[in-house]
mmCIF file of N, CA and C in Angstrom:
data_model
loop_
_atom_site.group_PDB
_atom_site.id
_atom_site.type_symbol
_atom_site.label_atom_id
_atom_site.label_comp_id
_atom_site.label_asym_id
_atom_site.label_seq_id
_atom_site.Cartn_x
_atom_site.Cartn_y
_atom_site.Cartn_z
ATOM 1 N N UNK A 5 152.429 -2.935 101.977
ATOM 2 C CA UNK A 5 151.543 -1.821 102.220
ATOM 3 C C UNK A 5 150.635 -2.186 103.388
ATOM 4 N N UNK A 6 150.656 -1.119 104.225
ATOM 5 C CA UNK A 6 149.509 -1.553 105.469
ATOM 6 C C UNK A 6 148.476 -1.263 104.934
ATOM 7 N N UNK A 7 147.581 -2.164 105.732
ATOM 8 C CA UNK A 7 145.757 -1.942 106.164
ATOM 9 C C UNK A 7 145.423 -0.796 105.908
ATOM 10 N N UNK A 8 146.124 0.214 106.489
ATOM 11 C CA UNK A 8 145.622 1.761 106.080
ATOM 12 C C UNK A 8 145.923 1.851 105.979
ATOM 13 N N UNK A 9 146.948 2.271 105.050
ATOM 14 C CA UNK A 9 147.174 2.799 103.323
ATOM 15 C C UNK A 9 146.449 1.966 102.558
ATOM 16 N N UNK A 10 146.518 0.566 102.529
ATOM 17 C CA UNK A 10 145.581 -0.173 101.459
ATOM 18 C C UNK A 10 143.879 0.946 101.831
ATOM 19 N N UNK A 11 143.757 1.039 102.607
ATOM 20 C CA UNK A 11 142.076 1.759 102.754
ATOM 21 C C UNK A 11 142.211 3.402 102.389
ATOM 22 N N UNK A 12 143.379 3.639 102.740
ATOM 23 C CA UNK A 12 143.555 5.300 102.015
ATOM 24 C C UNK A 12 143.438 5.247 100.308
ATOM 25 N N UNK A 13 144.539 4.744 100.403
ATOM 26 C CA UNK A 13 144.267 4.383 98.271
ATOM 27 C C UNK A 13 143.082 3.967 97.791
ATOM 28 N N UNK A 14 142.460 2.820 98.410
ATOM 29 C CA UNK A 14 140.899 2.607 97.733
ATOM 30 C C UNK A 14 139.989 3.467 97.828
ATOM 31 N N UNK A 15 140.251 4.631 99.194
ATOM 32 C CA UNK A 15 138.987 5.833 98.902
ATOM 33 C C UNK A 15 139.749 7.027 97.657
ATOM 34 N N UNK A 16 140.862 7.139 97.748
ATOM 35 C CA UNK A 16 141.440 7.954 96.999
ATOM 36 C C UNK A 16 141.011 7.038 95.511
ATOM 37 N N UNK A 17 141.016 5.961 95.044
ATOM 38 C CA UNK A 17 140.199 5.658 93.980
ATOM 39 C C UNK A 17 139.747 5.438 93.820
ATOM 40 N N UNK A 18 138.795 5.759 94.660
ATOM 41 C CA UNK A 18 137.004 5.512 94.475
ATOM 42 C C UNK A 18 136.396 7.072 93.955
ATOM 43 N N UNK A 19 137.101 8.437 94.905
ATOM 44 C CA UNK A 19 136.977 9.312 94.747
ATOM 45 C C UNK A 19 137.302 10.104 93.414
ATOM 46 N N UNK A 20 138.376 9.271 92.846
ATOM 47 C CA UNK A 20 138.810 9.667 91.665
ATOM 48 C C UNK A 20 138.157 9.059 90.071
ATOM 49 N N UNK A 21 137.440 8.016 90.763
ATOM 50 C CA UNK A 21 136.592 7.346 89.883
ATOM 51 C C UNK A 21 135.206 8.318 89.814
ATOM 52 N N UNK A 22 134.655 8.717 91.084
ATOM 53 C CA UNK A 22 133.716 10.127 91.052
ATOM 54 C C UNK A 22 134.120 11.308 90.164
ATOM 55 N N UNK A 23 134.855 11.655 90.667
ATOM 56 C CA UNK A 23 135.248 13.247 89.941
ATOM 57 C C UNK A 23 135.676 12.356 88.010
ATOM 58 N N UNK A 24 135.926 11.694 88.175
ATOM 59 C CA UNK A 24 136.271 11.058 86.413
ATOM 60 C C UNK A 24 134.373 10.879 85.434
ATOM 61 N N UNK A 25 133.940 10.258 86.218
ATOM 62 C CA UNK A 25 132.300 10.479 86.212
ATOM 63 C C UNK A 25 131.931 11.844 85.776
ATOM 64 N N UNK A 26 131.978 12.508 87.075
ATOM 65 C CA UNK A 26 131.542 13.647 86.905
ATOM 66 C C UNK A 26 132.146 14.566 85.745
ATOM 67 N N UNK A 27 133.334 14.179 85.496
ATOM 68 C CA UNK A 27 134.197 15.369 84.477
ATOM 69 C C UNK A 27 133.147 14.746 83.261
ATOM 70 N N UNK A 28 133.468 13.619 82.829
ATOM 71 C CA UNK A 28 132.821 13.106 81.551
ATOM 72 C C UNK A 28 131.521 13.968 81.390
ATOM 73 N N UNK A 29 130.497 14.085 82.182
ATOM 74 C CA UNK A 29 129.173 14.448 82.486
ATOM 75 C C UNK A 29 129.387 15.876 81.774
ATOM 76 N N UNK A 30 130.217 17.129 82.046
ATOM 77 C CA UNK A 30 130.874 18.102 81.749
ATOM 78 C C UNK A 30 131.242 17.750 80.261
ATOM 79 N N UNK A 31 132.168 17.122 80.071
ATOM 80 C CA UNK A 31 132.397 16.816 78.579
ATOM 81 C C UNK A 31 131.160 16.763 77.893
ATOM 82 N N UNK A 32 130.625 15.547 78.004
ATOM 83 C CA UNK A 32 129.118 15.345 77.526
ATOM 84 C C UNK A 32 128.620 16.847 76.976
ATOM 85 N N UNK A 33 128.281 17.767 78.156
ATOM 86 C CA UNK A 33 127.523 18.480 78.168
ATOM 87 C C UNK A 33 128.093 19.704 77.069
ATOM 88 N N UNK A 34 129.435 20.027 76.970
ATOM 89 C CA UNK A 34 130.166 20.716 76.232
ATOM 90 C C UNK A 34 130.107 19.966 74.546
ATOM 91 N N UNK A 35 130.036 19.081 74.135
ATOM 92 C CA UNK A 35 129.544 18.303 73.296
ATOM 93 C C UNK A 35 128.258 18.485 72.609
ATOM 94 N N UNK A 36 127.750 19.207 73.556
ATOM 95 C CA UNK A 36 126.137 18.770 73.125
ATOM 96 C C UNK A 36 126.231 20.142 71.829
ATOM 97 N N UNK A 37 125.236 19.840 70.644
ATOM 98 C CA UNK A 37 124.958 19.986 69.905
ATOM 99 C C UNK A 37 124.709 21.712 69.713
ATOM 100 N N UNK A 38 123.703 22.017 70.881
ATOM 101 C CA UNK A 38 123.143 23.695 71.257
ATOM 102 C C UNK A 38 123.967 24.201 71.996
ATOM 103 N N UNK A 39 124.937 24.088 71.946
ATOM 104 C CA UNK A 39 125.994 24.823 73.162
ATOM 105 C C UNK A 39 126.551 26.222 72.262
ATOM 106 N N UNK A 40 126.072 27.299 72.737
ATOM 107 C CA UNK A 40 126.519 28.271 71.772
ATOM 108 C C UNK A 40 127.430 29.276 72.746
ATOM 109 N N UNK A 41 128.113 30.516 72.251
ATOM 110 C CA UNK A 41 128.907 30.786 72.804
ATOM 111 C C UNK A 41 128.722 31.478 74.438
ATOM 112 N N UNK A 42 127.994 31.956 74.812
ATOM 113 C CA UNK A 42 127.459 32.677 75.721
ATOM 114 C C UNK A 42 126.949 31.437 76.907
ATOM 115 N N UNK A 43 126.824 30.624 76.287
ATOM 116 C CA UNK A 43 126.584 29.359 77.189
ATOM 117 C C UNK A 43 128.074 28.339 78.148
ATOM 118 N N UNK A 44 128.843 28.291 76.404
ATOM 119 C CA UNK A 44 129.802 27.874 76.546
ATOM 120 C C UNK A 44 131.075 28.660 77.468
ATOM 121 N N UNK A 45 130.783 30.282 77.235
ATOM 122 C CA UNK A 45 131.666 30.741 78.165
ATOM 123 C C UNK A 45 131.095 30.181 80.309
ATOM 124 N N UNK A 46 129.612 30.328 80.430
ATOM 125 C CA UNK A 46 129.578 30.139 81.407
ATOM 126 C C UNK A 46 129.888 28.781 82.080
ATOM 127 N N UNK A 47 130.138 27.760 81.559
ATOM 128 C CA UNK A 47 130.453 26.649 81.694
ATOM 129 C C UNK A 47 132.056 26.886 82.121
ATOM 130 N N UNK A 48 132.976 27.268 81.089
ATOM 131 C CA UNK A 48 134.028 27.740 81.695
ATOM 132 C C UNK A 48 134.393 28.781 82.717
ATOM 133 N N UNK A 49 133.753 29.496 82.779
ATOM 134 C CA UNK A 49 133.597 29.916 84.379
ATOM 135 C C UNK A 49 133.552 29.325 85.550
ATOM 136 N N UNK A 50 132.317 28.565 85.149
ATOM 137 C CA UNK A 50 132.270 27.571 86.594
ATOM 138 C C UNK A 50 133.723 27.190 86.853
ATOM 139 N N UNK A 51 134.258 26.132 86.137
ATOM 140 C CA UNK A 51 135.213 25.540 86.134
ATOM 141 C C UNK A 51 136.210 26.254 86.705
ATOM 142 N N UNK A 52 136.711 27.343 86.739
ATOM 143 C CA UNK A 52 137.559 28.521 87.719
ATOM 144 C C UNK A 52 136.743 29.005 88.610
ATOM 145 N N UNK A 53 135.523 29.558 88.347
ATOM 146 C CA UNK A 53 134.782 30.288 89.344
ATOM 147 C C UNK A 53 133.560 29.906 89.775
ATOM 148 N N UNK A 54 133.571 29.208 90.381
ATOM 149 C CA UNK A 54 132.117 28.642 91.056
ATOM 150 C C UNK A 54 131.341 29.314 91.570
ATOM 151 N N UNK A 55 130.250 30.043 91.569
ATOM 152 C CA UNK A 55 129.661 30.917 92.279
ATOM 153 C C UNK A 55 128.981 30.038 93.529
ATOM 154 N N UNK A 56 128.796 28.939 93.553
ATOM 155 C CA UNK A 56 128.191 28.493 94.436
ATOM 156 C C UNK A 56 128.510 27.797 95.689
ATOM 157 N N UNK A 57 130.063 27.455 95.334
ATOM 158 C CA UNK A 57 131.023 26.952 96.301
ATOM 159 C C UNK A 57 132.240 27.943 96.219
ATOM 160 N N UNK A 58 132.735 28.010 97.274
ATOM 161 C CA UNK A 58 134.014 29.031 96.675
ATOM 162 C C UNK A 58 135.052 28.108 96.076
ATOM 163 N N UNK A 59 135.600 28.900 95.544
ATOM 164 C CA UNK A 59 136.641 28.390 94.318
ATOM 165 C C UNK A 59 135.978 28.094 92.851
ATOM 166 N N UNK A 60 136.421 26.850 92.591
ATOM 167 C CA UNK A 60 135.983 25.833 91.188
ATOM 168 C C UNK A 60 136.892 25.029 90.793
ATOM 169 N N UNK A 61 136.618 23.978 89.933
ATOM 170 C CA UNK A 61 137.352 22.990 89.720
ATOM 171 C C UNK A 61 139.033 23.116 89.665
ATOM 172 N N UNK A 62 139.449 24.197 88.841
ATOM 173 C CA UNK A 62 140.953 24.782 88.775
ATOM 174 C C UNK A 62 141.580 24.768 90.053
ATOM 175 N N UNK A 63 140.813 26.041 90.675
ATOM 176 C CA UNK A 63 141.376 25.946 92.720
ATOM 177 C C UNK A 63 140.987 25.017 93.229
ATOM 178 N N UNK A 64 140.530 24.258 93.296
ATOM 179 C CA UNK A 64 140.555 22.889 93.674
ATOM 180 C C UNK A 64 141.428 22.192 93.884
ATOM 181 N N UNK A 65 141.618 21.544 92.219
ATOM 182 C CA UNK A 65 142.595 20.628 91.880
ATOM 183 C C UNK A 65 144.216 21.227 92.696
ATOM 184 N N UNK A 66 143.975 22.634 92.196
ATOM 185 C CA UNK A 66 145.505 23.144 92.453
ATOM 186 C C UNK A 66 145.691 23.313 94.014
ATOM 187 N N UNK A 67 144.208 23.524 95.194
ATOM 188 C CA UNK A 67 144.588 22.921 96.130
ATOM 189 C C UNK A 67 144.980 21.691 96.409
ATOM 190 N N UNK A 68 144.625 20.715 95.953
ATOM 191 C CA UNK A 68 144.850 19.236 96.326
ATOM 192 C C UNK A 68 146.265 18.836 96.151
ATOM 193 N N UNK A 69 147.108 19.675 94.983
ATOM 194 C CA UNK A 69 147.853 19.331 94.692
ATOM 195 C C UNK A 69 149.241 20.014 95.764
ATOM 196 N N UNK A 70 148.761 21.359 96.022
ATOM 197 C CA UNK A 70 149.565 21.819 97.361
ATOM 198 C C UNK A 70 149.714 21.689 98.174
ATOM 199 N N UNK A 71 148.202 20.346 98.883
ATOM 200 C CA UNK A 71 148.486 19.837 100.228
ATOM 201 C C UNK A 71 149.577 18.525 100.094
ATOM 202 N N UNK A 72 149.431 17.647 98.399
ATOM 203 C CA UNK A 72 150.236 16.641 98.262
ATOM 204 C C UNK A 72 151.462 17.220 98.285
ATOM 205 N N UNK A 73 151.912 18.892 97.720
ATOM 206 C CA UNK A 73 153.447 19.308 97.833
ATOM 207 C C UNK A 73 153.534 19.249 99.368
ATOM 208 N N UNK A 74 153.140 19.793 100.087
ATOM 209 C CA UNK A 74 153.302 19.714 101.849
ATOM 210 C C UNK A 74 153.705 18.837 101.997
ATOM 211 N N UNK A 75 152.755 18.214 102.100
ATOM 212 C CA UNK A 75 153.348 16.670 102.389
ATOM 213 C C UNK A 75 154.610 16.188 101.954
ATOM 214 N N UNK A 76 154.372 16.429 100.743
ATOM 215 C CA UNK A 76 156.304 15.898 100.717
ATOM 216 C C UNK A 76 157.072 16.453 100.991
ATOM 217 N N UNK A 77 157.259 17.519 101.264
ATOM 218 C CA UNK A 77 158.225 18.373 101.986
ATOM 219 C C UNK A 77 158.463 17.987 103.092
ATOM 220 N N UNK A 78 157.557 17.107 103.722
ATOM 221 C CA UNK A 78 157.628 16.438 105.239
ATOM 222 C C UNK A 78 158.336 15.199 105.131
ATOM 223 N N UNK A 79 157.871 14.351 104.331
ATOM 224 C CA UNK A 79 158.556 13.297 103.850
ATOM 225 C C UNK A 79 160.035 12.471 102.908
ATOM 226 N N UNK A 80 159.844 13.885 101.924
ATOM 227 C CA UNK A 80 160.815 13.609 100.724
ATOM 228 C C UNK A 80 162.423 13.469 101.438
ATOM 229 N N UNK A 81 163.190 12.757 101.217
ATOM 230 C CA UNK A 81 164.629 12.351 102.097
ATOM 231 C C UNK A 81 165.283 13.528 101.446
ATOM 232 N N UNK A 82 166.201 13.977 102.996
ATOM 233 C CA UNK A 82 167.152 14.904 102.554
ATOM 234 C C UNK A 82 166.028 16.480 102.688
ATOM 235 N N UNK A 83 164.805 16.690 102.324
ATOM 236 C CA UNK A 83 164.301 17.378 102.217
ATOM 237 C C UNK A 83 165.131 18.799 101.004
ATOM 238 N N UNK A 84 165.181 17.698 99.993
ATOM 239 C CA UNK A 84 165.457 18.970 98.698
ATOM 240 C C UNK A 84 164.966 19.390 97.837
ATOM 241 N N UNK A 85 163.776 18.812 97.768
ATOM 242 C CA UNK A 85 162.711 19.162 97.145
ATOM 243 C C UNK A 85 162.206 18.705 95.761
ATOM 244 N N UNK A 86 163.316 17.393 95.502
ATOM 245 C CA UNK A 86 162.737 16.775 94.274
ATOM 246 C C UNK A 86 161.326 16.252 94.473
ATOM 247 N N UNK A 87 160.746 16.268 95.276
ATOM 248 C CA UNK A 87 159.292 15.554 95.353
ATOM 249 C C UNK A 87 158.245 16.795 95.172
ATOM 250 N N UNK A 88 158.974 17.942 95.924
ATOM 251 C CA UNK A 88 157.310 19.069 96.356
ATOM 252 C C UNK A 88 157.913 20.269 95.666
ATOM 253 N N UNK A 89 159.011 20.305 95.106
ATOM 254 C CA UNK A 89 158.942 21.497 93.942
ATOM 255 C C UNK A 89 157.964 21.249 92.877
ATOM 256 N N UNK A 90 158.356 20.193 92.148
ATOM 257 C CA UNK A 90 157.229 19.865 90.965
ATOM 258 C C UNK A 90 156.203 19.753 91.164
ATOM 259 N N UNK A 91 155.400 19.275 92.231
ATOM 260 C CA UNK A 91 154.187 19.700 93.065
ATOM 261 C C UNK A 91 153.549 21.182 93.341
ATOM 262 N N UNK A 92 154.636 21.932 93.867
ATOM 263 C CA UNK A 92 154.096 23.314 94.089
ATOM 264 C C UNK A 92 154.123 24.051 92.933
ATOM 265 N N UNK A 93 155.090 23.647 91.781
ATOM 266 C CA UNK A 93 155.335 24.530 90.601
ATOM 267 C C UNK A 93 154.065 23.964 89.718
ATOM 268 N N UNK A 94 153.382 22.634 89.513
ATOM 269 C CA UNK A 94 152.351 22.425 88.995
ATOM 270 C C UNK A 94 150.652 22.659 89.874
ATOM 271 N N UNK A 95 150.859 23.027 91.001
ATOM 272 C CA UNK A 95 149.604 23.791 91.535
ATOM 273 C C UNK A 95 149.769 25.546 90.657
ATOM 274 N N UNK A 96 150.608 25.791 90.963
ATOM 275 C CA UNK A 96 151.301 27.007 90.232
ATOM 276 C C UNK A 96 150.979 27.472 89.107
ATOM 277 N N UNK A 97 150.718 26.951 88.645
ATOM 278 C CA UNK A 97 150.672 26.569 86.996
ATOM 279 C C UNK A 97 149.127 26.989 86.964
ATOM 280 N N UNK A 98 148.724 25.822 87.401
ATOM 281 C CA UNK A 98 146.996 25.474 87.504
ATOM 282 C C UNK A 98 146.420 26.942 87.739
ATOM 283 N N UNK A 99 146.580 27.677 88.423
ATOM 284 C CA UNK A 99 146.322 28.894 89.165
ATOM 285 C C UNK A 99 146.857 30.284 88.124
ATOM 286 N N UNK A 100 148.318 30.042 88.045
ATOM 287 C CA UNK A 100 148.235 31.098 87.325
ATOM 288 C C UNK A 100 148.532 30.655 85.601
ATOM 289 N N UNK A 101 147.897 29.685 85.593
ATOM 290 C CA UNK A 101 148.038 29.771 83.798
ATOM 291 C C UNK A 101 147.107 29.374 83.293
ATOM 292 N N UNK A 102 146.524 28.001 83.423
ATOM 293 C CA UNK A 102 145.129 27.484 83.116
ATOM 294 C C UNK A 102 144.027 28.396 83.583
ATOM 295 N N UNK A 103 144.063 28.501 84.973
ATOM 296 C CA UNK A 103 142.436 29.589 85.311
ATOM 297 C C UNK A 103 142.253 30.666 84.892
ATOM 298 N N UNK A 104 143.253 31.097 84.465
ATOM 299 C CA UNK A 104 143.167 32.911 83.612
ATOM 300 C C UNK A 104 142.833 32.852 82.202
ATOM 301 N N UNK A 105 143.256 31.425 81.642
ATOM 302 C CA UNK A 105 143.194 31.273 80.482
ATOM 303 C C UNK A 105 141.798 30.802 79.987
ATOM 304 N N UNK A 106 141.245 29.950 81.557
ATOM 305 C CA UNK A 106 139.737 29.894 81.065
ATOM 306 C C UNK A 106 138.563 30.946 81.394
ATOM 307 N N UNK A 107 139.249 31.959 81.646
ATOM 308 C CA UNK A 107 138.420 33.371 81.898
ATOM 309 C C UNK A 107 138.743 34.102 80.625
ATOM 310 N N UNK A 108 139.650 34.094 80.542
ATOM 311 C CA UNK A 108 140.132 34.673 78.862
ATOM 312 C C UNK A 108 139.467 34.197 77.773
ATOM 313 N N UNK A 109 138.891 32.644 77.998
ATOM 314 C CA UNK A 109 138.061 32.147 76.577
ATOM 315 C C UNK A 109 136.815 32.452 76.739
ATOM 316 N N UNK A 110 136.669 32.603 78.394
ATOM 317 C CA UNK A 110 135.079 32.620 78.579
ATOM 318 C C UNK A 110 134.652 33.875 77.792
ATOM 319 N N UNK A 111 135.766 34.994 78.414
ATOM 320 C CA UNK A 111 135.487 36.835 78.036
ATOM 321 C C UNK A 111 135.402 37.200 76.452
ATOM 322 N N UNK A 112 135.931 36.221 75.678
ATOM 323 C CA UNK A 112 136.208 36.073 74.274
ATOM 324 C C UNK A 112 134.855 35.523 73.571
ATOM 325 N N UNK A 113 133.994 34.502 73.872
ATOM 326 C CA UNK A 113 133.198 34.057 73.680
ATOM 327 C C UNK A 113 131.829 34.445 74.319
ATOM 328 N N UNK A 114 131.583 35.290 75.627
ATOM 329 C CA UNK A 114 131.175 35.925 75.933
ATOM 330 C C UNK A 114 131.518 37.228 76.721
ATOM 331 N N UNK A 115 131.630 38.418 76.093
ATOM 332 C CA UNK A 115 132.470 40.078 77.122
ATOM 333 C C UNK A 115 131.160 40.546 77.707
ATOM 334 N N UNK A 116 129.977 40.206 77.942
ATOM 335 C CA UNK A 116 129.344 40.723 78.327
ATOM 336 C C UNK A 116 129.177 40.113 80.011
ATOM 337 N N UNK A 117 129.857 38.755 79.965
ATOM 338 C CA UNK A 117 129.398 37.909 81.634
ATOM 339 C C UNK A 117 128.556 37.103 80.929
ATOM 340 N N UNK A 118 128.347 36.429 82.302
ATOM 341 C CA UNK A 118 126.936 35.126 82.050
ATOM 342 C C UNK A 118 126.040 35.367 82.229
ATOM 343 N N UNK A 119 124.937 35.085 81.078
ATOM 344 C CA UNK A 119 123.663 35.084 80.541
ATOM 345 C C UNK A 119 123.080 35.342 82.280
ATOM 346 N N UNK A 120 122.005 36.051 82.081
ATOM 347 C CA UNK A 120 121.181 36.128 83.296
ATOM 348 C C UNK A 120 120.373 34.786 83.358
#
């Protein structure tokens, strides 16, 4: 492995050691004791819908994971797609199955939206 890649991978797990932090912090907080439903839906919101950044954690991830399908589509031998189908079909996923589904629990637990 070269110099850089050895320095690509150590920020890629350094970064992943952040966002692992940060998720826990989220857990934690979903944990906590007073978390009632109207609360708990807005929490899952964020997580698909960020009002404050565009996207949220869901489009996120499921971007990150479509620039790694690209990429292999550039790389993968033969270019047949055993590398960046399962890539694009699990951004895929993320987007249209998980993020609808955490709007669906949010709307269930709270139909009115998030608490003002």
């Amino acid at each position: 492995m070269s110099g850089r890649t050895r320095t690509r991978l150590d920020r890629v797990r350094a970064s992943v050691g952040i966002v692992q932090l940060a998720l826990r912090q989220i857990e934690d907080d979903l944990n906590a004791d007073d978390v009632d439903g109207p609360e708990l839906a807005a929490i899952l919101r964020e997580l698909q819908e960020d009002v404050d950044v565009p996207g949220g954690l869901v489009p996120a991830l499921a971007q990150l994971v479509t620039a790694a399908a690209r990429r292999a589509e550039q790389i993968e031998p033969d270019r047949d797609g055993d590398a960046s189908c399962p890539l694009h079909e699990a951004a895929a996923l993320l987007i249209d199955n998980a993020g609808p589904r955490l709007i669906w629990a949010a709307r269930s637990l709270a139909p009115q939206g998030d608490p003002e």
